[in-house]
PDB file of C-alpha atoms in Angstrom:
ATOM      1  CA  MET Z  40       0.000   0.000   0.000  1.00 49.00           C
ATOM      2  CA  SER Z  41       1.052   3.611  -0.547  1.00 54.00           C
ATOM      3  CA  ALA Z  42       2.484   5.583   2.355  1.00 63.00           C
ATOM      4  CA  ASP Z  43       0.191   8.460   1.349  1.00 78.00           C
ATOM      5  CA  PRO Z  44      -3.148   8.129   3.219  1.00 83.00           C
ATOM      6  CA  PHE Z  45      -4.980   9.978   0.441  1.00 81.00           C
ATOM      7  CA  GLU Z  46      -3.727   7.538  -2.201  1.00 86.00           C
ATOM      8  CA  ASN Z  47      -4.956   4.636  -0.067  1.00 84.00           C
ATOM      9  CA  VAL Z  48      -8.395   6.217   0.343  1.00 82.00           C
ATOM     10  CA  LYS Z  49      -8.523   7.019  -3.361  1.00 81.00           C
ATOM     11  CA  ALA Z  50      -7.809   3.371  -4.232  1.00 79.00           C
ATOM     12  CA  THR Z  51     -10.537   2.194  -1.851  1.00 79.00           C
ATOM     13  CA  ILE Z  52     -13.162   4.508  -3.326  1.00 76.00           C
ATOM     14  CA  LEU Z  53     -12.235   3.726  -6.920  1.00 72.00           C
ATOM     15  CA  SER Z  54     -12.573   0.016  -6.110  1.00 72.00           C
ATOM     16  CA  ALA Z  55     -16.218   0.699  -5.231  1.00 68.00           C
ATOM     17  CA  HIS Z  56     -16.855   1.454  -8.901  1.00 65.00           C
ATOM     18  CA  GLU Z  57     -16.200  -2.216  -9.600  1.00 66.00           C
ATOM     19  CA  SER Z  58     -19.229  -3.118  -7.447  1.00 66.00           C
ATOM     20  CA  THR Z  59     -22.182  -3.035  -9.826  1.00 74.00           C
ATOM     21  CA  THR Z  60     -25.031  -4.984  -8.217  1.00 81.00           C
ATOM     22  CA  PRO Z  61     -26.838  -3.823  -5.037  1.00 81.00           C
ATOM     23  CA  GLY Z  62     -25.447  -6.833  -3.175  1.00 83.00           C
ATOM     24  CA  GLU Z  63     -21.894  -5.999  -4.240  1.00 86.00           C
ATOM     25  CA  LYS Z  64     -22.362  -2.402  -3.112  1.00 85.00           C
ATOM     26  CA  VAL Z  65     -23.532  -3.557   0.305  1.00 89.00           C
ATOM     27  CA  ASN Z  66     -20.557  -5.884   0.587  1.00 90.00           C
ATOM     28  CA  PHE Z  67     -18.228  -3.000  -0.250  1.00 87.00           C
ATOM     29  CA  TYR Z  68     -19.727  -0.765   2.447  1.00 89.00           C
ATOM     30  CA  ASN Z  69     -19.690  -3.617   4.946  1.00 91.00           C
ATOM     31  CA  SER Z  70     -15.960  -3.990   4.380  1.00 90.00           C
ATOM     32  CA  TRP Z  71     -15.395  -0.193   4.540  1.00 89.00           C
ATOM     33  CA  ALA Z  72     -17.395   0.534   7.702  1.00 92.00           C
ATOM     34  CA  LYS Z  73     -14.558   0.332  10.242  1.00 93.00           C
ATOM     35  CA  ASP Z  74     -12.331   2.716   8.262  1.00 91.00           C
ATOM     36  CA  TYR Z  75     -15.083   4.945   6.863  1.00 88.00           C
ATOM     37  CA  ASP Z  76     -14.864   7.913   9.254  1.00 90.00           C
ATOM     38  CA  GLN Z  77     -11.090   8.033   9.040  1.00 91.00           C
ATOM     39  CA  HIS Z  78     -11.142   7.821   5.246  1.00 90.00           C
ATOM     40  CA  VAL Z  79     -13.719  10.545   4.663  1.00 88.00           C
ATOM     41  CA  ALA Z  80     -11.760  12.806   7.017  1.00 90.00           C
ATOM     42  CA  VAL Z  81      -8.784  12.360   4.671  1.00 90.00           C
ATOM     43  CA  LEU Z  82     -11.073  13.357   1.793  1.00 89.00           C
ATOM     44  CA  ASP Z  83     -12.065  16.533   3.667  1.00 91.00           C
ATOM     45  CA  TYR Z  84     -15.660  15.359   3.148  1.00 92.00           C
ATOM     46  CA  ARG Z  85     -17.765  18.374   4.118  1.00 94.00           C
ATOM     47  CA  ALA Z  86     -21.249  17.292   3.009  1.00 96.00           C
ATOM     48  CA  PRO Z  87     -22.644  16.377   6.478  1.00 97.00           C
ATOM     49  CA  THR Z  88     -21.651  19.782   7.867  1.00 97.00           C
ATOM     50  CA  LEU Z  89     -22.938  21.646   4.807  1.00 97.00           C
ATOM     51  CA  ALA Z  90     -26.269  19.811   4.909  1.00 98.00           C
ATOM     52  CA  ALA Z  91     -26.772  20.504   8.622  1.00 98.00           C
ATOM     53  CA  ASP Z  92     -25.910  24.171   8.070  1.00 98.00           C
ATOM     54  CA  SER Z  93     -28.501  24.323   5.267  1.00 98.00           C
ATOM     55  CA  VAL Z  94     -31.321  23.003   7.469  1.00 98.00           C
ATOM     56  CA  LEU Z  95     -30.642  25.157  10.509  1.00 97.00           C
ATOM     57  CA  PRO Z  96     -31.837  28.633   9.401  1.00 97.00           C
ATOM     58  CA  HIS Z  97     -35.041  27.210   7.901  1.00 98.00           C
ATOM     59  CA  PHE Z  98     -36.128  25.072  10.848  1.00 98.00           C
ATOM     60  CA  SER Z  99     -38.362  27.053  13.208  1.00 95.00           C
ATOM     61  CA  GLY Z 100     -39.664  24.347  15.566  1.00 94.00           C
ATOM     62  CA  SER Z 101     -38.157  22.755  18.645  1.00 97.00           C
ATOM     63  CA  ARG Z 102     -34.904  21.080  17.658  1.00 98.00           C
ATOM     64  CA  LYS Z 103     -34.900  18.986  20.816  1.00 97.00           C
ATOM     65  CA  SER Z 104     -38.221  17.316  19.981  1.00 98.00           C
ATOM     66  CA  ALA Z 105     -37.868  17.222  16.176  1.00 98.00           C
ATOM     67  CA  ALA Z 106     -37.820  13.765  14.574  1.00 98.00           C
ATOM     68  CA  VAL Z 107     -34.966  13.449  12.044  1.00 98.00           C
ATOM     69  CA  LEU Z 108     -34.766  10.627   9.476  1.00 98.00           C
ATOM     70  CA  ASP Z 109     -31.166  10.060   8.393  1.00 98.00           C
ATOM     71  CA  VAL Z 110     -31.309   8.094   5.118  1.00 98.00           C
ATOM     72  CA  ALA Z 111     -28.166   6.221   4.049  1.00 97.00           C
ATOM     73  CA  CYS Z 112     -26.932   7.150   7.513  1.00 98.00           C
ATOM     74  CA  GLY Z 113     -23.668   5.222   7.295  1.00 96.00           C
ATOM     75  CA  THR Z 114     -21.711   5.533  10.528  1.00 97.00           C
ATOM     76  CA  GLY Z 115     -23.678   8.557  11.765  1.00 98.00           C
ATOM     77  CA  LEU Z 116     -21.771  11.582  10.459  1.00 97.00           C
ATOM     78  CA  VAL Z 117     -24.942  13.541   9.631  1.00 98.00           C
ATOM     79  CA  ALA Z 118     -26.571  12.831  12.995  1.00 98.00           C
ATOM     80  CA  LYS Z 119     -23.349  13.937  14.693  1.00 98.00           C
ATOM     81  CA  GLN Z 120     -23.524  17.318  12.949  1.00 98.00           C
ATOM     82  CA  MET Z 121     -27.254  17.711  13.630  1.00 98.00           C
ATOM     83  CA  LYS Z 122     -26.683  16.839  17.307  1.00 98.00           C
ATOM     84  CA  LYS Z 123     -24.139  19.666  17.530  1.00 98.00           C
ATOM     85  CA  ARG Z 124     -26.895  21.988  16.300  1.00 98.00           C
ATOM     86  CA  GLY Z 125     -29.396  20.966  18.964  1.00 98.00           C
ATOM     87  CA  PHE Z 126     -31.310  18.092  17.335  1.00 98.00           C
ATOM     88  CA  GLU Z 127     -31.662  14.971  19.486  1.00 98.00           C
ATOM     89  CA  LEU Z 128     -34.092  12.448  17.962  1.00 98.00           C
ATOM     90  CA  PHE Z 129     -32.684  10.384  15.099  1.00 98.00           C
ATOM     91  CA  VAL Z 130     -33.841   7.387  13.113  1.00 98.00           C
ATOM     92  CA  GLY Z 131     -31.242   5.982  10.720  1.00 98.00           C
ATOM     93  CA  VAL Z 132     -31.623   3.724   7.703  1.00 98.00           C
ATOM     94  CA  ASP Z 133     -28.872   2.130   5.623  1.00 97.00           C
ATOM     95  CA  GLY Z 134     -28.301  -0.907   3.410  1.00 95.00           C
ATOM     96  CA  SER Z 135     -25.138  -2.002   5.206  1.00 96.00           C
ATOM     97  CA  ASP Z 136     -25.343  -3.930   8.465  1.00 97.00           C
ATOM     98  CA  ALA Z 137     -21.743  -3.060   9.297  1.00 97.00           C
ATOM     99  CA  MET Z 138     -22.413   0.653   8.818  1.00 97.00           C
ATOM    100  CA  LEU Z 139     -25.497   0.356  11.028  1.00 98.00           C
ATOM    101  CA  ASN Z 140     -23.389  -1.312  13.715  1.00 97.00           C
ATOM    102  CA  GLU Z 141     -21.047   1.680  13.667  1.00 97.00           C
ATOM    103  CA  ALA Z 142     -24.051   4.021  13.820  1.00 98.00           C
ATOM    104  CA  LYS Z 143     -25.414   2.084  16.805  1.00 98.00           C
ATOM    105  CA  GLU Z 144     -22.105   2.459  18.630  1.00 97.00           C
ATOM    106  CA  SER Z 145     -22.332   6.240  18.186  1.00 97.00           C
ATOM    107  CA  GLY Z 146     -25.283   6.273  20.608  1.00 98.00           C
ATOM    108  CA  LEU Z 147     -27.014   8.979  18.562  1.00 98.00           C
ATOM    109  CA  TYR Z 148     -29.959   7.015  17.180  1.00 98.00           C
ATOM    110  CA  GLN Z 149     -33.221   6.027  18.846  1.00 98.00           C
ATOM    111  CA  ASP Z 150     -33.845   3.510  16.055  1.00 97.00           C
ATOM    112  CA  LEU Z 151     -31.893   2.008  13.151  1.00 98.00           C
ATOM    113  CA  LYS Z 152     -33.296   0.049  10.201  1.00 97.00           C
ATOM    114  CA  GLN Z 153     -31.628  -2.013   7.496  1.00 96.00           C
ATOM    115  CA  CYS Z 154     -33.117  -1.230   4.078  1.00 95.00           C
ATOM    116  CA  LEU Z 155     -31.657  -1.526   0.590  1.00 92.00           C
ATOM    117  CA  LEU Z 156     -32.596   1.879  -0.783  1.00 92.00           C
ATOM    118  CA  GLY Z 157     -34.309   1.716  -4.143  1.00 90.00           C
ATOM    119  CA  GLU Z 158     -34.869  -2.025  -3.763  1.00 91.00           C
ATOM    120  CA  GLU Z 159     -37.029  -2.091  -0.615  1.00 92.00           C
ATOM    121  CA  PRO Z 160     -39.692   0.391   0.553  1.00 91.00           C
ATOM    122  CA  PHE Z 161     -39.487   2.366   3.766  1.00 93.00           C
ATOM    123  CA  PRO Z 162     -41.685   1.039   6.593  1.00 91.00           C
ATOM    124  CA  ALA Z 163     -45.274   2.191   6.012  1.00 91.00           C
ATOM    125  CA  LEU Z 164     -45.405   3.638   9.532  1.00 91.00           C
ATOM    126  CA  TRP Z 165     -42.799   6.225   8.553  1.00 95.00           C
ATOM    127  CA  ALA Z 166     -45.161   8.068   6.195  1.00 96.00           C
ATOM    128  CA  GLY Z 167     -45.642  11.665   7.320  1.00 97.00           C
ATOM    129  CA  SER Z 168     -43.624  11.082  10.504  1.00 97.00           C
ATOM    130  CA  PHE Z 169     -40.474  13.216  10.308  1.00 98.00           C
ATOM    131  CA  ASP Z 170     -39.818  16.922  10.803  1.00 98.00           C
ATOM    132  CA  VAL Z 171     -36.539  16.655   8.874  1.00 98.00           C
ATOM    133  CA  VAL Z 172     -35.480  14.032   6.316  1.00 98.00           C
ATOM    134  CA  MET Z 173     -31.843  13.982   5.168  1.00 98.00           C
ATOM    135  CA  ILE Z 174     -29.864  12.008   2.609  1.00 98.00           C
ATOM    136  CA  VAL Z 175     -26.225  13.021   2.342  1.00 98.00           C
ATOM    137  CA  GLY Z 176     -23.738  11.440  -0.037  1.00 92.00           C
ATOM    138  CA  ALA Z 177     -25.837   8.580  -1.398  1.00 94.00           C
ATOM    139  CA  LEU Z 178     -27.624  10.370  -4.249  1.00 96.00           C
ATOM    140  CA  SER Z 179     -25.029   9.721  -6.932  1.00 93.00           C
ATOM    141  CA  VAL Z 180     -24.301   7.494  -9.900  1.00 90.00           C
ATOM    142  CA  GLY Z 181     -24.100   3.821  -8.971  1.00 87.00           C
ATOM    143  CA  GLN Z 182     -25.495   4.403  -5.484  1.00 90.00           C
ATOM    144  CA  VAL Z 183     -29.136   5.240  -4.734  1.00 93.00           C
ATOM    145  CA  PRO Z 184     -31.628   5.617  -7.630  1.00 94.00           C
ATOM    146  CA  VAL Z 185     -33.212   9.024  -8.184  1.00 97.00           C
ATOM    147  CA  ALA Z 186     -36.703   7.635  -7.498  1.00 96.00           C
ATOM    148  CA  VAL Z 187     -35.843   7.356  -3.780  1.00 97.00           C
ATOM    149  CA  VAL Z 188     -36.495  11.107  -3.401  1.00 98.00           C
ATOM    150  CA  ARG Z 189     -40.230  10.352  -3.519  1.00 97.00           C
ATOM    151  CA  ASP Z 190     -39.815   8.104  -0.476  1.00 97.00           C
ATOM    152  CA  LEU Z 191     -38.023  10.947   1.312  1.00 98.00           C
ATOM    153  CA  CYS Z 192     -40.903  13.302   0.638  1.00 98.00           C
ATOM    154  CA  GLU Z 193     -43.441  10.689   1.726  1.00 97.00           C
ATOM    155  CA  ALA Z 194     -41.641  10.220   5.068  1.00 98.00           C
ATOM    156  CA  ALA Z 195     -41.677  13.935   5.905  1.00 98.00           C
ATOM    157  CA  LYS Z 196     -44.474  15.570   7.865  1.00 98.00           C
ATOM    158  CA  PRO Z 197     -46.504  18.191   5.988  1.00 97.00           C
ATOM    159  CA  GLY Z 198     -44.357  21.314   6.231  1.00 97.00           C
ATOM    160  CA  GLY Z 199     -41.286  19.193   7.015  1.00 98.00           C
ATOM    161  CA  LEU Z 200     -37.867  19.807   5.475  1.00 98.00           C
ATOM    162  CA  ILE Z 201     -36.107  17.416   3.094  1.00 98.00           C
ATOM    163  CA  CYS Z 202     -32.363  17.956   2.630  1.00 98.00           C
ATOM    164  CA  MET Z 203     -30.456  16.181  -0.153  1.00 98.00           C
ATOM    165  CA  THR Z 204     -26.957  16.388  -1.599  1.00 98.00           C
ATOM    166  CA  THR Z 205     -25.159  15.299  -4.730  1.00 97.00           C
ATOM    167  CA  ARG Z 206     -21.803  15.774  -6.415  1.00 95.00           C
ATOM    168  CA  SER Z 207     -21.295  18.067  -9.435  1.00 95.00           C
ATOM    169  CA  ASN Z 208     -18.184  16.432 -10.878  1.00 92.00           C
ATOM    170  CA  SER Z 209     -18.053  15.085 -14.405  1.00 91.00           C
ATOM    171  CA  ASP Z 210     -18.916  11.429 -13.752  1.00 89.00           C
ATOM    172  CA  ASN Z 211     -22.057  12.409 -11.835  1.00 94.00           C
ATOM    173  CA  LEU Z 212     -23.477  15.074 -14.184  1.00 95.00           C
ATOM    174  CA  ARG Z 213     -25.958  12.782 -15.941  1.00 96.00           C
ATOM    175  CA  TYR Z 214     -27.273  11.573 -12.569  1.00 96.00           C
ATOM    176  CA  LYS Z 215     -27.429  15.167 -11.259  1.00 97.00           C
ATOM    177  CA  THR Z 216     -29.470  16.226 -14.312  1.00 98.00           C
ATOM    178  CA  ALA Z 217     -31.934  13.355 -13.765  1.00 98.00           C
ATOM    179  CA  LEU Z 218     -32.140  14.169 -10.051  1.00 98.00           C
ATOM    180  CA  GLU Z 219     -32.913  17.828 -10.652  1.00 98.00           C
ATOM    181  CA  ARG Z 220     -35.512  16.895 -13.268  1.00 98.00           C
ATOM    182  CA  GLU Z 221     -37.282  14.718 -10.672  1.00 98.00           C
ATOM    183  CA  LEU Z 222     -37.061  17.388  -7.943  1.00 98.00           C
ATOM    184  CA  GLN Z 223     -38.650  19.904 -10.325  1.00 98.00           C
ATOM    185  CA  GLN Z 224     -41.298  17.405 -11.456  1.00 98.00           C
ATOM    186  CA  MET Z 225     -42.310  16.781  -7.845  1.00 98.00           C
ATOM    187  CA  GLU Z 226     -42.602  20.516  -7.312  1.00 98.00           C
ATOM    188  CA  LYS Z 227     -44.867  20.746 -10.375  1.00 98.00           C
ATOM    189  CA  GLU Z 228     -46.971  17.950  -8.871  1.00 97.00           C
ATOM    190  CA  GLY Z 229     -47.411  20.037  -5.725  1.00 97.00           C
ATOM    191  CA  LEU Z 230     -45.588  17.584  -3.458  1.00 98.00           C
ATOM    192  CA  TRP Z 231     -43.052  20.088  -2.147  1.00 98.00           C
ATOM    193  CA  SER Z 232     -41.516  23.506  -2.751  1.00 98.00           C
ATOM    194  CA  CYS Z 233     -37.870  24.463  -3.158  1.00 98.00           C
ATOM    195  CA  VAL Z 234     -36.486  26.375  -0.180  1.00 98.00           C
ATOM    196  CA  GLU Z 235     -32.853  26.695  -1.174  1.00 97.00           C
ATOM    197  CA  ILE Z 236     -30.236  25.251  -3.524  1.00 98.00           C
ATOM    198  CA  THR Z 237     -26.637  25.798  -2.454  1.00 97.00           C
ATOM    199  CA  GLU Z 238     -23.781  25.215  -4.896  1.00 96.00           C
ATOM    200  CA  VAL Z 239     -20.521  24.408  -3.103  1.00 95.00           C
ATOM    201  CA  LYS Z 240     -17.182  24.672  -4.899  1.00 93.00           C
ATOM    202  CA  ASP Z 241     -14.959  22.748  -2.471  1.00 91.00           C
ATOM    203  CA  TRP Z 242     -17.106  19.700  -1.679  1.00 91.00           C
ATOM    204  CA  GLU Z 243     -14.453  17.027  -1.176  1.00 91.00           C
ATOM    205  CA  ARG Z 244     -11.083  16.045  -2.554  1.00 90.00           C
ATOM    206  CA  ALA Z 245     -11.207  14.583  -6.055  1.00 88.00           C
ATOM    207  CA  VAL Z 246     -10.404  10.890  -6.438  1.00 84.00           C
ATOM    208  CA  SER Z 247     -10.896  10.485 -10.194  1.00 79.00           C
ATOM    209  CA  GLU Z 248      -7.789  10.325 -12.383  1.00 72.00           C
ATOM    210  CA  GLN Z 249      -9.415  12.994 -14.587  1.00 72.00           C
ATOM    211  CA  GLU Z 250      -9.801  15.545 -11.774  1.00 80.00           C
ATOM    212  CA  ASP Z 251      -7.488  17.397  -9.408  1.00 79.00           C
ATOM    213  CA  GLY Z 252      -7.973  19.393  -6.237  1.00 91.00           C
ATOM    214  CA  TYR Z 253     -11.565  19.523  -5.006  1.00 93.00           C
ATOM    215  CA  ILE Z 254     -14.813  18.597  -6.727  1.00 92.00           C
ATOM    216  CA  SER Z 255     -17.982  20.655  -6.340  1.00 95.00           C
ATOM    217  CA  GLY Z 256     -21.374  19.624  -4.982  1.00 96.00           C
ATOM    218  CA  VAL Z 257     -24.902  20.794  -4.231  1.00 98.00           C
ATOM    219  CA  VAL Z 258     -27.221  20.908  -1.222  1.00 98.00           C
ATOM    220  CA  TYR Z 259     -30.955  20.893  -2.037  1.00 98.00           C
ATOM    221  CA  LEU Z 260     -33.501  21.901   0.598  1.00 98.00           C
ATOM    222  CA  PHE Z 261     -37.237  21.374  -0.007  1.00 98.00           C
ATOM    223  CA  LYS Z 262     -40.342  21.796   2.157  1.00 98.00           C
ATOM    224  CA  LYS Z 263     -43.156  19.267   1.930  1.00 98.00           C
ATOM    225  CA  THR Z 264     -46.493  20.697   0.909  1.00 97.00           C
ATOM    226  CA  ILE Z 265     -49.223  20.799   3.549  1.00 90.00           C
ATOM    227  CA  ASN Z 266     -51.859  20.366   0.855  1.00 75.00           C
ATOM    228  CA  LYS Z 267     -51.951  20.842  -2.883  1.00 54.00           C
ATOM    229  CA  ASN Z 268     -52.365  24.609  -2.543  1.00 50.00           C
ATOM    230  CA  THR Z 269     -50.576  25.665   0.625  1.00 44.00           C
ATOM    231  CA  THR Z 270     -47.141  25.391   2.253  1.00 47.00           C
ATOM    232  CA  LEU Z 271     -46.114  26.713   5.650  1.00 49.00           C
TER     233      LEU Z 271
END
């Protein structure tokens, strides 16, 4: 292995591209779970902090009693950032058992569920249950299908916030275009309204051989419609 920690992390992430089926992806994340936090720190992975910062100024209720659904929660990096900002009630969902074990050890979550996103539905009881729904990092090519955003909206309470992120680098542009088309379509359908879209230049360190420095990314914040005609 290289003596450079970044080169080691880069090789690990690029190896994920070889995992094509949902089962192979889960196996990859299971094997990565123990090193995940350390590796994304090397990447200067800022998405969890940026997403939490996006939610904060637009959330007017009690943070202490707000129910937060952390989708593709991984080891708990998003919940950690939300906890720092006064939120306390977290439910996490992820496809990887090993990631969920790490999340459990964090002590941040009241409940954790294993679910292969895009392959299995959310529990029916989650519909309309959450004040904030977040998915950070998983909406990208080869990861979670775009259609999952409808499940996120369904899980939010009327008037609840849905925060999503994606990368803007070259290998994710087709996915990003499809994602934004679906977000806009759902707004046309009256399911939610756009609160804020934040373009971020320095998202994380680039790992592709075709890119240097930092890649860019986006934070999307939407508010679920209370009814077809009115939003809070």
